Coordinates of C-alpha atoms and ligand atoms in Angstrom, one line a residue:
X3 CA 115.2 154.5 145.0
X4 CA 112.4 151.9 143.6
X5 CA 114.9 150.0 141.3
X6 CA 113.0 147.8 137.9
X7 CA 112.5 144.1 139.0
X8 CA 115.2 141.7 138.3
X9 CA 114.6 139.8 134.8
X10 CA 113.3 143.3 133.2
X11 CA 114.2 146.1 130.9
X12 CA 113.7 149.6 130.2
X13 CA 114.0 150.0 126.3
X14 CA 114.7 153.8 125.6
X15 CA 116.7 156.1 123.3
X16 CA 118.1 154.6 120.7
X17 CA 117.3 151.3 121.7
X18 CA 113.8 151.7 122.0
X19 CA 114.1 153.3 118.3
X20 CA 115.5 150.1 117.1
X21 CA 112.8 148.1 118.9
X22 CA 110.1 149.6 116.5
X23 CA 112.0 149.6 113.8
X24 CA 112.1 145.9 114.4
X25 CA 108.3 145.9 114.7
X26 CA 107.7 147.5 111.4
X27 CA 109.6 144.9 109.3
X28 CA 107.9 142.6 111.3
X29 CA 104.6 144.2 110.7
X30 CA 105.4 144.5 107.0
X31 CA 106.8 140.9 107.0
X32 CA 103.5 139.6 108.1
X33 CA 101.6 141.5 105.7
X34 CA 103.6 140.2 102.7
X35 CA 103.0 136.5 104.2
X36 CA 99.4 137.4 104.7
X37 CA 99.3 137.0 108.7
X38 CA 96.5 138.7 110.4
X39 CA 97.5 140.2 113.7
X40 CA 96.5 138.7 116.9
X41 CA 96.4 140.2 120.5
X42 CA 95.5 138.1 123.0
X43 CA 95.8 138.8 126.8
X44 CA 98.8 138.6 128.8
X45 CA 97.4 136.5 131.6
X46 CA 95.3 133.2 131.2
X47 CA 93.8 130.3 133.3
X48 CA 96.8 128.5 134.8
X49 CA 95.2 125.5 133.4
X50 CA 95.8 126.2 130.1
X51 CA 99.6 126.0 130.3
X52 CA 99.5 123.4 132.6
X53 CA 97.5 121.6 130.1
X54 CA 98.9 123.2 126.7
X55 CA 102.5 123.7 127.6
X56 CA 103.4 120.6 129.3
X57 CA 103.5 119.3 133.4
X58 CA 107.1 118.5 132.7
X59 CA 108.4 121.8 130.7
X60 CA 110.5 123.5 132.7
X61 CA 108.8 127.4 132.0
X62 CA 105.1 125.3 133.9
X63 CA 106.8 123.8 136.9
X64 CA 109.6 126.4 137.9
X65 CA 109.3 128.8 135.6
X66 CA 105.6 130.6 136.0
X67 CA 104.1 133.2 137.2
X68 CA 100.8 132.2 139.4
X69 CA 98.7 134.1 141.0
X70 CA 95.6 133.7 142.5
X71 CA 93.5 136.8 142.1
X72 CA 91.1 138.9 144.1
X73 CA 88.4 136.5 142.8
X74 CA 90.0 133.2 143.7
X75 CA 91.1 132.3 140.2
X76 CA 94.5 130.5 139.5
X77 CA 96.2 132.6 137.2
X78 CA 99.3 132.8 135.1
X79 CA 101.1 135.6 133.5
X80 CA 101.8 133.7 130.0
X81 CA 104.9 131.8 129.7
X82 CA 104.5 132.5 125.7
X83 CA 102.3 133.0 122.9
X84 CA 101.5 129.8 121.2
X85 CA 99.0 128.2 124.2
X86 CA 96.8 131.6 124.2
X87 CA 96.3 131.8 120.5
X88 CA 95.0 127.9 120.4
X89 CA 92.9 129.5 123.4
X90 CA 91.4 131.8 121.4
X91 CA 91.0 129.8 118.1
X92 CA 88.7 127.5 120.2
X93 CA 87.0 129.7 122.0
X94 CA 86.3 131.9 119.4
X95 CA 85.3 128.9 116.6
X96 CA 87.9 130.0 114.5
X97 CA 87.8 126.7 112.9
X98 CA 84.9 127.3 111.2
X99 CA 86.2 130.0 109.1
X100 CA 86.2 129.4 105.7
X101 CA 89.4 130.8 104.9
X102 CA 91.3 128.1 106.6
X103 CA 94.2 128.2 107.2
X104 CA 94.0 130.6 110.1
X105 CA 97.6 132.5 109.6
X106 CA 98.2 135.0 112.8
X107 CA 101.0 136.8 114.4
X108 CA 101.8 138.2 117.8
X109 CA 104.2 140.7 119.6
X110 CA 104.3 141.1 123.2
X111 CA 105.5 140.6 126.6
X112 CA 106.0 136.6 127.7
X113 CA 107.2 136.0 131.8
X114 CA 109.2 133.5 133.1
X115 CA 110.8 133.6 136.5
X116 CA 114.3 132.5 135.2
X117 CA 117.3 133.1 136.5
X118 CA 118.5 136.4 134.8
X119 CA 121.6 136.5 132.6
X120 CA 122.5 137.9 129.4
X121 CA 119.5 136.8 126.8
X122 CA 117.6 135.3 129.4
X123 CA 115.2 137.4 131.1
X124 CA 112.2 137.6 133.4
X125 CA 110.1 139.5 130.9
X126 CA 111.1 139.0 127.3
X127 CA 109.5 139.9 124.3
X128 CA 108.1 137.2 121.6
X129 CA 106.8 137.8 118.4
X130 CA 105.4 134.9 117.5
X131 CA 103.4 133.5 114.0
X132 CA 101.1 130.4 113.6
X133 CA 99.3 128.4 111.2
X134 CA 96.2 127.0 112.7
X135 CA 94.8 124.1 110.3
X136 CA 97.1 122.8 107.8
X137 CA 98.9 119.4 107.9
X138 CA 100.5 120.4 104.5
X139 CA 104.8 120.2 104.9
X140 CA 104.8 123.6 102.3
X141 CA 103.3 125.9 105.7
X142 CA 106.3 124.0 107.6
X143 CA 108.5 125.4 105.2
X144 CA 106.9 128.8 105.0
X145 CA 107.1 129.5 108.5
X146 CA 110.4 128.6 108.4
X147 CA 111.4 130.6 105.4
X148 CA 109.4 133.9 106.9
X149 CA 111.5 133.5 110.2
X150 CA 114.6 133.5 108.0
X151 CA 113.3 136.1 106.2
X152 CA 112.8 138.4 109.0
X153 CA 116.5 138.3 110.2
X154 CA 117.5 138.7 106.5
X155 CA 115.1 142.1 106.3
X156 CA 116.8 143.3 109.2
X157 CA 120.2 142.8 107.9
X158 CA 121.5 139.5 110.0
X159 CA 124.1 137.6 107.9
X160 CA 125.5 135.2 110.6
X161 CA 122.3 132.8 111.4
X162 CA 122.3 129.4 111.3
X163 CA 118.6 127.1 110.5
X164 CA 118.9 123.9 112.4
X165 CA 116.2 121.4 112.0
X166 CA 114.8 118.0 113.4
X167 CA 111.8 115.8 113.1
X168 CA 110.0 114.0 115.8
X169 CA 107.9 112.3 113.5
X170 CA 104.1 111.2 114.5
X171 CA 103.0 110.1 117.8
X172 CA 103.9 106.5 116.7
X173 CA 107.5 107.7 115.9
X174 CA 107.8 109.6 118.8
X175 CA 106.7 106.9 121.5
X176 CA 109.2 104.5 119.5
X177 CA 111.7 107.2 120.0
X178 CA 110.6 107.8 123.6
X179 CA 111.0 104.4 125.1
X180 CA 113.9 104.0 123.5
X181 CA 115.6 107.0 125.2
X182 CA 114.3 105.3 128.9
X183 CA 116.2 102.1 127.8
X184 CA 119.7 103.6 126.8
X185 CA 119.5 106.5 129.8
X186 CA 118.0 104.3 132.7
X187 CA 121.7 102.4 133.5
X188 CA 123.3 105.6 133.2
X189 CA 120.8 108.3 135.0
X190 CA 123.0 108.5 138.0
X191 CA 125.0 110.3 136.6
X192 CA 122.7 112.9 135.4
X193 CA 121.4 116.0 137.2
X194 CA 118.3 115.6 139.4
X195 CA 115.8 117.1 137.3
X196 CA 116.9 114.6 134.2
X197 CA 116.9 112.0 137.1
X198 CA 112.7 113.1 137.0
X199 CA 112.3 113.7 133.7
X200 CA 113.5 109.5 132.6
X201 CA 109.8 108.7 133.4
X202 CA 108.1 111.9 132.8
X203 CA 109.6 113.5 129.4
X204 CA 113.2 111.8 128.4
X205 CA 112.8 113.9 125.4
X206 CA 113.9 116.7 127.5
X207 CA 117.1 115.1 129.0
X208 CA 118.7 115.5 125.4
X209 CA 118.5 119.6 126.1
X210 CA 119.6 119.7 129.6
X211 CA 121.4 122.4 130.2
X212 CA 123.6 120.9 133.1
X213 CA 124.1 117.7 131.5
X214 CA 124.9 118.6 128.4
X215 CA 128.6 117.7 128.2
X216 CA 127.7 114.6 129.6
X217 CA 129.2 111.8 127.3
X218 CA 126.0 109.7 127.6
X219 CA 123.8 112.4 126.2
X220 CA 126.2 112.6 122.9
X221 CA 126.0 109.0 121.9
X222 CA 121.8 109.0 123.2
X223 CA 119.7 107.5 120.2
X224 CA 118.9 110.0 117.6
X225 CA 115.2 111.0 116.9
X226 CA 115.5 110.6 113.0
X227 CA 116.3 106.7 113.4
X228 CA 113.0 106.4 115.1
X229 CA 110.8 107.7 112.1
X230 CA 108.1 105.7 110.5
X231 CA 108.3 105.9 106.7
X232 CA 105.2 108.4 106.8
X233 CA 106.9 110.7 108.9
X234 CA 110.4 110.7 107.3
X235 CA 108.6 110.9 104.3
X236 CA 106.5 113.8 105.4
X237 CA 110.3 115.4 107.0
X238 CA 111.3 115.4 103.6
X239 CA 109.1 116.9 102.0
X240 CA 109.7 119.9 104.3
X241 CA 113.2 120.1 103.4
X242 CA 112.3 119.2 99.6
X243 CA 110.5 123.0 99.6
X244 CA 113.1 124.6 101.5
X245 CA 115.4 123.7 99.3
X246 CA 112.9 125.3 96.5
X247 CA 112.5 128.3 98.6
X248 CA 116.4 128.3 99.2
X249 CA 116.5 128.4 102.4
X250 CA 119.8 127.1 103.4
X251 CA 119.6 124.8 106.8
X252 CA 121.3 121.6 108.9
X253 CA 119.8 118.5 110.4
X254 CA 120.0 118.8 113.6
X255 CA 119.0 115.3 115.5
X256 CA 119.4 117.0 119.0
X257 CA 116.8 119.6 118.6
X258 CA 114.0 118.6 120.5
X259 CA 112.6 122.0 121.8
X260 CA 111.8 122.6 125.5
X261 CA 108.1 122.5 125.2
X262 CA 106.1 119.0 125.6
X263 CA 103.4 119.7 122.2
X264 CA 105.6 119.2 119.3
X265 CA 105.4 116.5 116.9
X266 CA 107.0 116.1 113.2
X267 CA 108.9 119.4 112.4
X268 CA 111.3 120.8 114.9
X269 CA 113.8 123.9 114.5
X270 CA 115.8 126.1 116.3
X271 CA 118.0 129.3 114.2
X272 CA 120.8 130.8 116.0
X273 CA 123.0 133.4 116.1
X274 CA 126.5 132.4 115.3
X275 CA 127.7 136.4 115.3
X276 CA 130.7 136.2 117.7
X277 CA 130.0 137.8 120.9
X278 CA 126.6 136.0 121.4
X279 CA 127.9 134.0 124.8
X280 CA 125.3 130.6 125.4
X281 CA 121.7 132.4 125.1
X282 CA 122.1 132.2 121.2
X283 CA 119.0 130.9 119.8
X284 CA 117.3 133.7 118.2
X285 CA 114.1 131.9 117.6
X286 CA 112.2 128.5 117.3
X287 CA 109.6 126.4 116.6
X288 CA 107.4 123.3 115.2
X289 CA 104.5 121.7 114.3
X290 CA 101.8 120.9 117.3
X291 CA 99.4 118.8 115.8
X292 CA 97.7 117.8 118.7
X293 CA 97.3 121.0 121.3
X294 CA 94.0 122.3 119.9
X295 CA 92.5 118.9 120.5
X296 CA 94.1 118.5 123.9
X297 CA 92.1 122.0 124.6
X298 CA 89.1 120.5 123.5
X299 CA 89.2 121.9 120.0
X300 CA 89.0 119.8 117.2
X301 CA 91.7 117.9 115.5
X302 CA 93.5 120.5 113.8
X303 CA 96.9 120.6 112.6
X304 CA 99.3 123.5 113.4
X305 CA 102.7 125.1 113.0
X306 CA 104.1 128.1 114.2
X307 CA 107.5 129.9 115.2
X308 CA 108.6 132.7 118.2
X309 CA 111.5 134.5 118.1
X310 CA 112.7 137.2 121.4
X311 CA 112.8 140.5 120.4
X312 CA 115.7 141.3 122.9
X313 CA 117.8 138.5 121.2
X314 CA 117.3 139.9 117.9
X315 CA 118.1 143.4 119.0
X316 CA 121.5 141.9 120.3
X317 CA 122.4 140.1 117.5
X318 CA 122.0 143.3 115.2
X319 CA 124.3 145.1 117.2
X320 CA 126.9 142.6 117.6
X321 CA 126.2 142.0 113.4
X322 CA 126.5 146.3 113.7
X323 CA 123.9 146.4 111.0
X324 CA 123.3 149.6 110.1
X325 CA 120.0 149.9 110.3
X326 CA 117.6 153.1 109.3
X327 CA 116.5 154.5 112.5
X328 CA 115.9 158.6 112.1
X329 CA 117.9 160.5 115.0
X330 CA 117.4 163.8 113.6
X331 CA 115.0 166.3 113.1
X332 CA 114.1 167.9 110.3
X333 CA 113.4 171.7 111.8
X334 CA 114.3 173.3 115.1
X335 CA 112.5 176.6 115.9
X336 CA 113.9 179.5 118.3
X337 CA 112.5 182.4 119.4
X338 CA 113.5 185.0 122.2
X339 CA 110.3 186.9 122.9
X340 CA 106.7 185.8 123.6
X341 CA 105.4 186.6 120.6
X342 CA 108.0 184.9 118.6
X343 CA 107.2 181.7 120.8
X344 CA 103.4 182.0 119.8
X345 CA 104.4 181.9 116.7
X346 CA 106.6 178.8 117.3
X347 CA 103.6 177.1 118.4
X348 CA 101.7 177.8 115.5
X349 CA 104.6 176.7 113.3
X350 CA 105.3 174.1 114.4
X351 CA 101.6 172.7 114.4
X352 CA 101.5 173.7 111.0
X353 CA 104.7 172.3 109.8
X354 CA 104.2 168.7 112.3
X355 CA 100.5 168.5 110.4
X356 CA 102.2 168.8 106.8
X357 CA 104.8 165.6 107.7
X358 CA 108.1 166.9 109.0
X359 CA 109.5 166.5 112.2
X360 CA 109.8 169.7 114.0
X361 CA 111.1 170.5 117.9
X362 CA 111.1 174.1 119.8
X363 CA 112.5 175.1 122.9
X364 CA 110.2 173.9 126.1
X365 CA 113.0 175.0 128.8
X366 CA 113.8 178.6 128.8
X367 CA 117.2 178.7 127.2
X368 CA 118.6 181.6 125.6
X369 CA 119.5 181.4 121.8
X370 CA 122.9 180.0 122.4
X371 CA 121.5 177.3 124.7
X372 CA 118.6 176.7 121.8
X373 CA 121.6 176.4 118.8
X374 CA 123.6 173.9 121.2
X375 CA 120.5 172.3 121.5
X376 CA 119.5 172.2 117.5
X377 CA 122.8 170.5 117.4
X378 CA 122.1 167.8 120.1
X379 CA 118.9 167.1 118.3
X380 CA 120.8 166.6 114.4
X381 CA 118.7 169.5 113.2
X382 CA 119.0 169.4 109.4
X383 CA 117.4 172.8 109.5
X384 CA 117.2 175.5 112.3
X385 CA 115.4 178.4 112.2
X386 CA 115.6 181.7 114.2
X387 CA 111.9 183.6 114.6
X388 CA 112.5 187.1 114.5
X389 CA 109.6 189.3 114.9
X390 CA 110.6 191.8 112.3
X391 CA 110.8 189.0 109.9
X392 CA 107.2 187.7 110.6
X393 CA 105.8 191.2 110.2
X394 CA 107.0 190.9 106.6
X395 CA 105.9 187.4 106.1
X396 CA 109.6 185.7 106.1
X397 CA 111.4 183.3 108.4
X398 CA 115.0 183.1 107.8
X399 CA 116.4 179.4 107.5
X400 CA 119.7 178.1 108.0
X401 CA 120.9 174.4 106.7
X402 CA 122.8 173.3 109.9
X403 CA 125.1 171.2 107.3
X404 CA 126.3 173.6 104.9
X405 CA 125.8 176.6 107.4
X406 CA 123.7 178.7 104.2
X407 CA 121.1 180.7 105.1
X408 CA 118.2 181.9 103.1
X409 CA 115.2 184.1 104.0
X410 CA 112.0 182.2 102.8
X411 CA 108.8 183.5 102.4
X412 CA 106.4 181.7 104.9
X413 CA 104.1 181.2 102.2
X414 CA 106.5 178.9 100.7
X415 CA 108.1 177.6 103.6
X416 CA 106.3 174.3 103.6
X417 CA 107.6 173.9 99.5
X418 CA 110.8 175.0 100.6
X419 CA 111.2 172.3 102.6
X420 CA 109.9 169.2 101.1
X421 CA 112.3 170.1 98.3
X422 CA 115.3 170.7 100.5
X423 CA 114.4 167.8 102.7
X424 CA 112.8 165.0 100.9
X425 CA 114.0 165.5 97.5
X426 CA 117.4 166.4 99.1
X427 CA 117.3 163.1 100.3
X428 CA 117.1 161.3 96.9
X429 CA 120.0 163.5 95.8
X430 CA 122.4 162.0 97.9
X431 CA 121.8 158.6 95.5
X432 CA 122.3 157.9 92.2
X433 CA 118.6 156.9 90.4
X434 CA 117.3 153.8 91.2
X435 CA 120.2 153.1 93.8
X436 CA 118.4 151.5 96.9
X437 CA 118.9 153.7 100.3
X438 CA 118.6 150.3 102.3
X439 CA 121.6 148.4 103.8
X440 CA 120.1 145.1 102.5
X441 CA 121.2 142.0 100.7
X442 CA 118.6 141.9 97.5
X443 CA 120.4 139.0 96.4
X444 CA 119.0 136.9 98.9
X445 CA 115.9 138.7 100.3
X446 CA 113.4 141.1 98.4
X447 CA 112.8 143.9 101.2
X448 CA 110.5 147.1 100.5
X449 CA 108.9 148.1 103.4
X450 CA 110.6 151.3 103.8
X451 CA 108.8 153.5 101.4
X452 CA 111.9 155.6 100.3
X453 CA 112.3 157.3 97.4
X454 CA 114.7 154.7 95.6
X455 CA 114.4 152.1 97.8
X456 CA 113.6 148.8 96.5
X457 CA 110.2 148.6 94.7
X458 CA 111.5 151.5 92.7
X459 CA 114.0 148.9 90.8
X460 CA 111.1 147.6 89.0
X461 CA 109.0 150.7 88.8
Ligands
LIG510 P1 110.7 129.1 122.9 O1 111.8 128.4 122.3 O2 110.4 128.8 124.3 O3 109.4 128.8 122.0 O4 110.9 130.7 122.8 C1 111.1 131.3 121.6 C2 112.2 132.3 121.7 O5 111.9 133.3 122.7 C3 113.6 131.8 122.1 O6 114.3 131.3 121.0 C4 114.2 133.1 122.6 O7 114.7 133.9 121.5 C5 113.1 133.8 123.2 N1 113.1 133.5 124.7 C6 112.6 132.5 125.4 N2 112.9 132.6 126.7 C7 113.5 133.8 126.8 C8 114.0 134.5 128.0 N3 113.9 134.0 129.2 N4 114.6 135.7 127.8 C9 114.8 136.2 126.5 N5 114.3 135.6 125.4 C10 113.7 134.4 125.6 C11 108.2 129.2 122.3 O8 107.9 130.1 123.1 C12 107.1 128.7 121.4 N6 105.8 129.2 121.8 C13 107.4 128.9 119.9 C14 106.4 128.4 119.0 C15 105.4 129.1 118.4 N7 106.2 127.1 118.7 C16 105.2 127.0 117.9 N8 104.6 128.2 117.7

C-alpha cells in the first residue's frame, strides 16, 4: 500500500467540512477589510527565498524544498506566502496602482521539510494577508486587529496577542551588535546552529528552540532598549490604535520571528487552550519594510500576517467551538423499481437546482438498506417514490424527526419544502435571536446569511 508522505494530511469528513468553513470566514473576513485575493504559484525561483527569506532562516537552509527541473532551473516549492506576493507586486508593477495601498490575501499550501510532529508539518496550510505600501502604524494595527478578528469569528476565546518591535534598521543593528557582545563569552554553551548564527543572525539565537531554557538566553538584552526615539515612538503609536480598536495584547521583548526581513512591528498570537502541547502559535507576523527593495522593487513599506490553517482547526476543537458545519441533508429519495428511480433522477435535479440538498440511492439497496441509510445521512426529510403515487401527481413525505407523514402534491413539493425547511429553521429561534455561536460583544460577525443571524439585529 502507497502510504501519504510523512509531513502531510488528508482533510476529509468532517474535518475537511470544517476546513471550508474556515475559508468562508476567512473569505468574508477579507472582504469586510477590503483585501483582494491573491493566488500566486506554489513553486518559485529558489533565488527568491534565498534572497527574500533570509540565508540564515532556518525554513532556506534546512528546511526547503529544491529541485532542479527538467529545464535546469533551481526551484523551490514555497516555504510561505509573503516572498511570492512581493514577487508578483514587482513583477506585475503593482506599485503603480493608484489605489495604493495594495491590501491582498492568500490561502494555500506552504512546504517545509520539518521534522513532523503535532502542529508541525511538511505541508501546512497558510492564509496569509499583506499590506504592500504603507509606512502608516494604523495598517500595523489593522492587520493585527483582522488576525484577531478571525479567531474571534470562528469562536476562539483562549488566544493570547504578543507583540515586539525591532525598530529601524538603525535600532536593529544597535540591537544586533549588542546581542554578539553579551552571547560571544557564553556561545559554548549554546547549540551548534546558535554557535553559527552569533555572526550570521544573533537575532535568531533568542528563538532557539534547543537553547531556550538556557539561562543566558533569559537575561540576553531586550530589543525594546535598543530603540531610537523614532522607532519607539512609531511602536507606540501601533499600540496607541490597538488600544482604540480594543484589541487586547502583551509586550513581548522575545518575539523576534524566525524570518530574516522584519523590521519595527513584530507579533506572534497563540493558543493558550489547554491541550495545545509546544506548536502553539496560531499565527504571526510584521512589518518588512525593506523586501520589495531587496527584490529590486522600489522602496515600499509593508506589513502582513500568516496564520496555519491546521493549527487553527486544532485549536477549535480543543476550544470545542461549536461551529455551523451542515451534516445533514435536507431530502433522501427511495425508489424500488426503475421507473421510480427515473424519476428520482429527475427529482432530484429538480429539487438540487431549486437550493436544497438532496441524496438517492447509487448502490442497490433495498428499502430498508435506503431508510438505514436516510438515517446515516441526518435526512431531515425522506421520501418513498411509489409509482402509484406519481401517476396521480403526489409523492408522500415523511419528516424523519417527528415521524409525520403527509402526501404532497408534486406541484407544490418545492413550497412544501422551503416552508418546512427553511422557515422551519427560523422557528426553532425566538425573532431576532442570532443562530450563531458567537461573542457580539467583542466581534460583529455576519457572514452566515441566516435568517436571524446577526445583520438581522439592526434590520
Ligand atoms: P511563520 O511564522 O513562518 O510566518 O508562519 C506563520 C504560521 O504558519 C505559524 O504561526 C504557524 O501557524 C504556521 N506554520 C508555520 N510552519 C508550520 C508547520 N511546519 N506546520 C504547521 N503550521 C506551520 C510566515 O510564514 C510569514 N510569511 C508571515 C508573514 C506574512 N509575515 C509578514 N507577512
Amino acid at each position: 500500500m502507497i502510504q501519504r508522505q510523512k509531513g502531510c494530511n488528508d482533510i476529509y469528513g468532517r474535518d475537511a467540512k470544517v476546513w471550508k468553513y474556515v475559508d468562508q470566514v476567512i473569505d468574508a473576513l477579507m472582504e469586510k477589510y477590503n483585501y483582494n485575493y491573491i493566488r500566486t504559484p506554489i513553486f518559485e525561483a529558489t533565488e527568491l527565498f534565498h534572497r527574500g527569506v533570509g540565508e540564515t532562516t532556518d525554513i532556506v537552509t534546512k528546511e526547503s524544498y529544491d529541485f532542479v527541473d527538467k529545464g535546469g532551473r533551481n526551484i523551490t516549492l514555497r516555504p510561505e506566502g509573503t516572498a511570492g506576493v512581493v514577487r508578483s507586486y514587482i513583477e506585475n508593477k503593482m506599485y503603480g496602482d493608484p489605489n495604493q495601498p495594495v491590501k491582498v490575501y492568500y490561502n494555500g499550501t506552504m512546504y517545509r521539510y520539518e521534522r513532523p510532529q503535532s502542529g508541525r508539518d511538511r505541508e501546512l496550510t497558510q492564509f496569509g494577508m499583506e499590506i504592500l505600501g504603507s509606512d502608516d502604524p494604523l495598517s500595523d494595527a489593522e492587520i493585527i486587529s483582522a488576525a484577531v478578528n478571525l479567531y474571534k469569528m470562528l469562536g476562539l476565546k483562549e488566544i493570547k496577542v504578543n507583540i515586539n518591535s525591532l525598530g529601524d534598521n538603525d535600532s536593529r543593528a544597535k540591537y544586533r551588535d549588542a546581542l554578539v557582545e553579551y552571547f560571544k563569552p557564553h556561545i559554548k554553551d549554546f547549540c551548534e546552529d546558535c554557535q553559527e548564527r552569533l555572526n550570521k543572525n544573533p537575532l535568531r539565537i533568542l528563538d532557539c528552540k534547543v537553547d531556550k531554557d538556557n539561562e543566558y538566553l533569559k537575561k540576553a538584552p531586550k530589543t525594546l532598549d535598543y530603540l531610537n526615539d523614532e522607532s519607539r515612538d512609531r511602536f507606540e503609536k501601533v499600540q496607541e490604535f490597538l488600544d482604540i480598536m480594543q484589541i487586547e495584547y502583551v509586550i513581548d521583548p522575545n518575539i523576534v520571528r524566525g524570518l530574516d526581513y522584519y523590521n519595527h512591528t513584530v507579533f506572534e498570537i497563540e493558543a493558550k487552550v489547554e491541550g495545545f502541547g509546544s506548536n502553539n502559535v496560531l499565527g504571526g507576523g510584521g512589518r518588512y519594510n525593506g523586501l520589495v527593495n531587496q527584490l529590486d522593487g522600489p522602496d515600499t513599506p509593508c506589513v502582513g500576517f500568516a496564520s496555519g490553517i491546521g493549527r487553527l482547526v486544532k485549536a477549535l476543537e480543543l476550544e470545542k467551538v461549536n461551529l455551523p458545519i451542515v451534516e445533514d441533508i435536507d431530502l433522501f429519495l427511495m425508489y424500488v423499481n426503475d421507473d421510480e428511480k427515473k424519476y428520482a433522477a429527475y427529482l432530484s435535479q429538480e429539487l438540487r437546482l431549486a437550493g436544497f440538498i438532496v441524496d438517492t440511492e447509487y448502490t442497490g439497496r433495498g428499502l430498508k438498506g435506503q431508510f438505514k441509510q436516510a438515517d446515516r445521512l441526518n435526512a431531515k426529510f425522506t421520501c418513498v417514490l411509489n409509482s402509484e403515487d406519481l401517476n396521480n401527481n403526489e409523492v408522500k413525505i415523511k419528516n424523519n424527526h417527528t415521524k409525520e407523514e403527509e402526501i404532497i402534491s408534486l406541484d407544490v413539493l418545492i413550497y412544501y419544502l422551503d416552508e418546512k425547511i427553511n422557515a422551519g429553521m427560523s422557528d426553532e429561534y425566538e425573532e431576532g435571536e442570532c443562530q450563531c455561536h458567537h461573542d457580539h460583544e467583542s466581534v460583529e460577525c455576519c457572514h452566515h446569511g441566516h435568517s436571524g443571524c446577526c445583520h438581522s439585529h439592526d434590520e
